[in-house]
Amino acid sequence: MQPMEMNSTTDPRAVVQYASERWQASADCVEYVGMRVDGTPVVLNLTAHERLSPNRSLGLVRHSPAGFDWGYTGSGPAQLACALLLDYTDNETVAQQHYIQFRNDVVSQLVCDGPADCWHLTGEDIEAALAEFEEYRALTPDGGTPSSSLPTNWSAVSRTDRTVFQRRDIDHYVVLAEGSEEWLIILCAQGDRAYPAPLDHRTLPVENDPASAVQELVAESNDLVEPEEDT
């Protein structure tokens, strides 16, 4: 692969210098900047003076091994959202629980503009988004404990590439998987089968919140087999 050719307008170092002078970012004020260099998306951590790599986030979720992108909802922005949250919080649980909503609400809205033709995202911006996510009651992985958004006989657990909602009294579960354009939410029954049998499913655009669809399938399972009274 040929090395990227840099000039005064596309060299990330020049952008770092410009942004640092403009915003006078201090060591305790985290700021990220994104731009396209010869068409390639580049994201920098201005405070650390280093380029943000997708490698660490790819160990958590693999939406876009090819790299980052922004300005829409899709695999590249999802990878960037996870990488930003992971880099900023240094917390895999926070990154995995919130990166989809962070992509939908923040990364999809990033636009390169201004004299340097780039976007800026501060630590305060990220903190504000995370605060809103904590206030927003949606179905999220909780390590297998009962969720307030689910009936008492269901729990939510996190997997490497998806969220699974498991029924505690019988072998039913709802698998929540995200593609590049839509959510696929499947109600399955395992039983003594070698492979799970799908009972029903829902599909939604990726920009939609899947919580209501999950709740519909959970309710359908409880209607099919009534929960035990002590669950």
Short mmCIF file of C-alpha atoms in Angstrom, two decimals:
data_model
loop_
_atom_site.label_atom_id
_atom_site.label_comp_id
_atom_site.label_asym_id
_atom_site.label_seq_id
_atom_site.Cartn_x
_atom_site.Cartn_y
_atom_site.Cartn_z
CA MET A 1 0.00 0.00 0.00
CA GLN A 2 1.37 3.40 -0.98
CA PRO A 3 1.95 5.83 1.91
CA MET A 4 -0.50 8.72 2.10
CA GLU A 5 0.81 11.94 0.60
CA MET A 6 0.50 14.85 3.01
CA ASN A 7 0.34 18.59 2.41
CA SER A 8 -0.40 21.61 4.56
CA THR A 9 -4.16 21.13 4.26
CA THR A 10 -4.37 17.34 4.73
CA ASP A 11 -1.45 16.59 7.10
CA PRO A 12 -3.07 15.50 10.39
CA ARG A 13 -0.23 17.21 12.26
CA ALA A 14 -1.22 20.53 10.72
CA VAL A 15 -4.82 19.96 11.78
CA VAL A 16 -3.71 19.14 15.31
CA GLN A 17 -1.71 22.38 15.47
CA TYR A 18 -4.61 24.39 14.04
CA ALA A 19 -7.17 22.89 16.41
CA SER A 20 -4.90 23.21 19.42
CA GLU A 21 -4.36 26.89 18.71
CA ARG A 22 -8.05 27.48 18.03
CA TRP A 23 -9.45 25.67 21.02
CA GLN A 24 -6.40 25.97 23.34
CA ALA A 25 -7.09 22.47 24.56
CA SER A 26 -5.46 21.65 27.88
CA ALA A 27 -4.11 18.28 28.96
CA ASP A 28 -7.28 17.59 30.97
CA CYS A 29 -9.67 18.57 28.15
CA VAL A 30 -10.10 15.61 25.81
CA GLU A 31 -10.82 16.47 22.20
CA TYR A 32 -11.08 14.39 19.04
CA VAL A 33 -10.89 15.62 15.47
CA GLY A 34 -11.81 13.78 12.27
CA MET A 35 -10.99 14.50 8.63
CA ARG A 36 -10.51 12.76 5.31
CA VAL A 37 -6.94 12.46 4.01
CA ASP A 38 -6.95 11.57 0.31
CA GLY A 39 -10.44 10.18 0.89
CA THR A 40 -9.41 8.06 3.89
CA PRO A 41 -11.16 8.78 7.23
CA VAL A 42 -8.63 9.81 9.89
CA VAL A 43 -9.48 10.42 13.56
CA LEU A 44 -7.04 11.98 16.03
CA ASN A 45 -7.01 12.28 19.79
CA LEU A 46 -5.75 15.85 20.15
CA THR A 47 -5.00 15.53 23.85
CA ALA A 48 -2.86 12.41 23.39
CA HIS A 49 -1.46 13.68 20.06
CA GLU A 50 -2.07 10.33 18.42
CA ARG A 51 -4.21 8.75 15.72
CA LEU A 52 -7.18 6.72 16.91
CA SER A 53 -6.88 3.12 15.73
CA PRO A 54 -9.81 0.71 15.29
CA ASN A 55 -7.74 -2.22 16.59
CA ARG A 56 -8.84 -2.10 20.22
CA SER A 57 -12.52 -1.65 19.37
CA LEU A 58 -12.35 -4.54 16.89
CA GLY A 59 -11.60 -6.79 19.83
CA LEU A 60 -14.99 -5.81 21.23
CA VAL A 61 -17.22 -5.54 18.13
CA ARG A 62 -16.40 -6.16 14.47
CA HIS A 63 -18.65 -3.95 12.38
CA SER A 64 -16.01 -2.50 10.06
CA PRO A 65 -12.52 -4.06 10.01
CA ALA A 66 -11.72 -1.69 7.12
CA GLY A 67 -11.89 1.32 9.45
CA PHE A 68 -13.97 4.27 10.58
CA ASP A 69 -16.53 6.54 8.99
CA TRP A 70 -19.11 9.10 10.12
CA GLY A 71 -22.08 11.17 8.98
CA TYR A 72 -24.60 8.31 8.66
CA THR A 73 -25.73 5.13 10.45
CA GLY A 74 -23.78 2.11 9.29
CA SER A 75 -20.88 -0.21 10.04
CA GLY A 76 -18.06 2.34 9.75
CA PRO A 77 -19.75 4.84 12.10
CA ALA A 78 -20.59 1.99 14.51
CA GLN A 79 -16.91 1.05 14.71
CA LEU A 80 -15.95 4.68 15.28
CA ALA A 81 -18.58 5.08 17.99
CA CYS A 82 -17.26 2.05 19.84
CA ALA A 83 -13.64 3.21 19.45
CA LEU A 84 -14.40 6.71 20.73
CA LEU A 85 -16.27 5.47 23.80
CA LEU A 86 -13.61 2.86 24.51
CA ASP A 87 -10.79 5.38 24.14
CA TYR A 88 -12.51 8.05 26.21
CA THR A 89 -13.93 5.92 29.04
CA ASP A 90 -11.43 3.02 28.96
CA ASN A 91 -14.44 0.89 29.91
CA GLU A 92 -15.48 -1.99 27.66
CA THR A 93 -18.88 -2.39 29.31
CA VAL A 94 -19.80 1.26 28.76
CA ALA A 95 -18.57 1.14 25.16
CA GLN A 96 -20.45 -2.05 24.32
CA GLN A 97 -23.70 -0.96 25.95
CA HIS A 98 -23.85 2.52 24.44
CA TYR A 99 -21.98 2.58 21.12
CA ILE A 100 -25.04 1.95 18.92
CA GLN A 101 -26.98 4.82 20.47
CA PHE A 102 -23.82 6.97 20.41
CA ARG A 103 -23.50 6.21 16.70
CA ASN A 104 -27.14 7.04 16.03
CA ASP A 105 -27.21 10.24 18.09
CA VAL A 106 -23.67 11.62 17.73
CA VAL A 107 -21.40 9.99 15.13
CA SER A 108 -24.07 10.03 12.42
CA GLN A 109 -24.31 13.81 12.85
CA LEU A 110 -20.58 14.56 12.50
CA VAL A 111 -19.75 16.75 9.48
CA CYS A 112 -16.38 17.99 8.24
CA ASP A 113 -16.53 21.79 7.95
CA GLY A 114 -14.70 24.98 8.90
CA PRO A 115 -11.28 26.21 7.71
CA ALA A 116 -9.64 22.83 8.37
CA ASP A 117 -12.53 20.83 6.85
CA CYS A 118 -12.85 18.59 9.91
CA TRP A 119 -15.15 17.81 12.81
CA HIS A 120 -14.47 18.21 16.54
CA LEU A 121 -15.80 16.20 19.47
CA THR A 122 -14.90 17.06 23.05
CA GLY A 123 -14.94 15.08 26.25
CA GLU A 124 -17.80 17.29 27.40
CA ASP A 125 -19.78 16.26 24.31
CA ILE A 126 -19.23 12.59 25.11
CA GLU A 127 -20.08 13.06 28.79
CA ALA A 128 -23.32 14.83 27.85
CA ALA A 129 -24.32 12.01 25.49
CA LEU A 130 -23.56 9.33 28.08
CA ALA A 131 -25.60 11.20 30.68
CA GLU A 132 -28.59 11.21 28.31
CA PHE A 133 -28.15 7.49 27.63
CA GLU A 134 -28.22 6.72 31.35
CA GLU A 135 -31.48 8.63 31.69
CA TYR A 136 -33.02 6.90 28.67
CA ARG A 137 -34.75 3.69 29.68
CA ALA A 138 -34.00 1.16 27.00
CA LEU A 139 -33.16 -2.54 26.97
CA THR A 140 -29.43 -2.93 27.54
CA PRO A 141 -27.15 -5.85 28.48
CA ASP A 142 -26.91 -6.13 32.25
CA GLY A 143 -24.69 -9.14 32.81
CA GLY A 144 -27.56 -11.60 33.21
CA THR A 145 -29.47 -9.92 36.03
CA PRO A 146 -33.17 -9.10 35.65
CA SER A 147 -33.86 -5.89 33.75
CA SER A 148 -36.53 -3.39 34.78
CA SER A 149 -37.63 -3.34 31.12
CA LEU A 150 -38.28 -7.11 31.06
CA PRO A 151 -40.66 -9.49 32.85
CA THR A 152 -39.12 -11.09 35.95
CA ASN A 153 -38.63 -14.42 34.15
CA TRP A 154 -36.25 -12.84 31.60
CA SER A 155 -32.71 -11.51 31.85
CA ALA A 156 -30.28 -9.82 29.47
CA VAL A 157 -26.70 -10.93 28.82
CA SER A 158 -23.97 -9.50 26.62
CA ARG A 159 -22.16 -11.49 23.95
CA THR A 160 -19.16 -10.49 21.83
CA ASP A 161 -21.19 -9.52 18.78
CA ARG A 162 -24.80 -9.36 19.98
CA THR A 163 -27.20 -9.06 22.88
CA VAL A 164 -29.19 -12.10 24.04
CA PHE A 165 -32.30 -11.98 26.23
CA GLN A 166 -32.80 -15.32 27.98
CA ARG A 167 -35.93 -16.72 29.57
CA ARG A 168 -35.18 -18.10 33.02
CA ASP A 169 -37.93 -20.73 33.35
CA ILE A 170 -37.80 -22.44 29.93
CA ASP A 171 -35.29 -22.53 27.07
CA HIS A 172 -36.55 -19.55 25.07
CA TYR A 173 -34.37 -16.60 24.15
CA VAL A 174 -34.39 -13.49 21.98
CA VAL A 175 -31.31 -12.77 19.89
CA LEU A 176 -30.65 -9.15 18.98
CA ALA A 177 -28.22 -8.74 16.07
CA GLU A 178 -27.38 -5.61 14.07
CA GLY A 179 -26.51 -5.59 10.37
CA SER A 180 -25.33 -2.72 8.22
CA GLU A 181 -28.90 -1.55 7.48
CA GLU A 182 -31.29 -3.25 9.90
CA TRP A 183 -31.79 -4.97 13.23
CA LEU A 184 -32.77 -8.65 13.20
CA ILE A 185 -34.53 -9.72 16.40
CA ILE A 186 -35.36 -13.44 16.65
CA LEU A 187 -37.35 -15.41 19.23
CA CYS A 188 -35.88 -18.94 19.45
CA ALA A 189 -36.52 -22.17 21.32
CA GLN A 190 -33.66 -24.60 21.98
CA GLY A 191 -35.13 -27.50 23.94
CA ASP A 192 -33.45 -30.80 23.06
CA ARG A 193 -32.76 -29.73 19.47
CA ALA A 194 -29.24 -29.66 18.06
CA TYR A 195 -29.96 -26.18 16.69
CA PRO A 196 -32.35 -23.50 17.95
CA ALA A 197 -35.74 -23.28 16.26
CA PRO A 198 -36.95 -19.78 15.34
CA LEU A 199 -40.46 -19.05 16.60
CA ASP A 200 -40.87 -15.48 15.34
CA HIS A 201 -38.78 -12.49 14.34
CA ARG A 202 -38.79 -8.74 13.75
CA THR A 203 -36.69 -6.52 11.48
CA LEU A 204 -36.14 -2.80 11.99
CA PRO A 205 -33.97 -0.08 10.41
CA VAL A 206 -30.74 0.36 12.39
CA GLU A 207 -31.68 3.90 13.36
CA ASN A 208 -34.75 2.58 15.25
CA ASP A 209 -34.67 1.60 18.92
CA PRO A 210 -35.18 -2.21 19.05
CA ALA A 211 -36.49 -2.23 22.64
CA SER A 212 -40.19 -2.38 21.70
CA ALA A 213 -39.61 -5.27 19.27
CA VAL A 214 -37.73 -7.21 21.94
CA GLN A 215 -40.56 -6.62 24.40
CA GLU A 216 -43.12 -7.86 21.84
CA LEU A 217 -41.23 -11.14 21.34
CA VAL A 218 -40.71 -11.57 25.08
CA ALA A 219 -44.46 -11.12 25.60
CA GLU A 220 -45.17 -13.60 22.79
CA SER A 221 -43.00 -16.22 24.49
CA ASN A 222 -44.79 -15.69 27.79
CA ASP A 223 -48.12 -16.05 25.98
CA LEU A 224 -47.00 -19.31 24.33
CA VAL A 225 -45.87 -20.83 27.62
CA GLU A 226 -47.22 -19.15 30.74
CA PRO A 227 -44.48 -18.31 33.26
CA GLU A 228 -44.30 -20.25 36.50
CA GLU A 229 -45.85 -18.36 39.40
CA ASP A 230 -42.65 -18.20 41.45
CA THR A 231 -40.48 -16.66 38.64
#
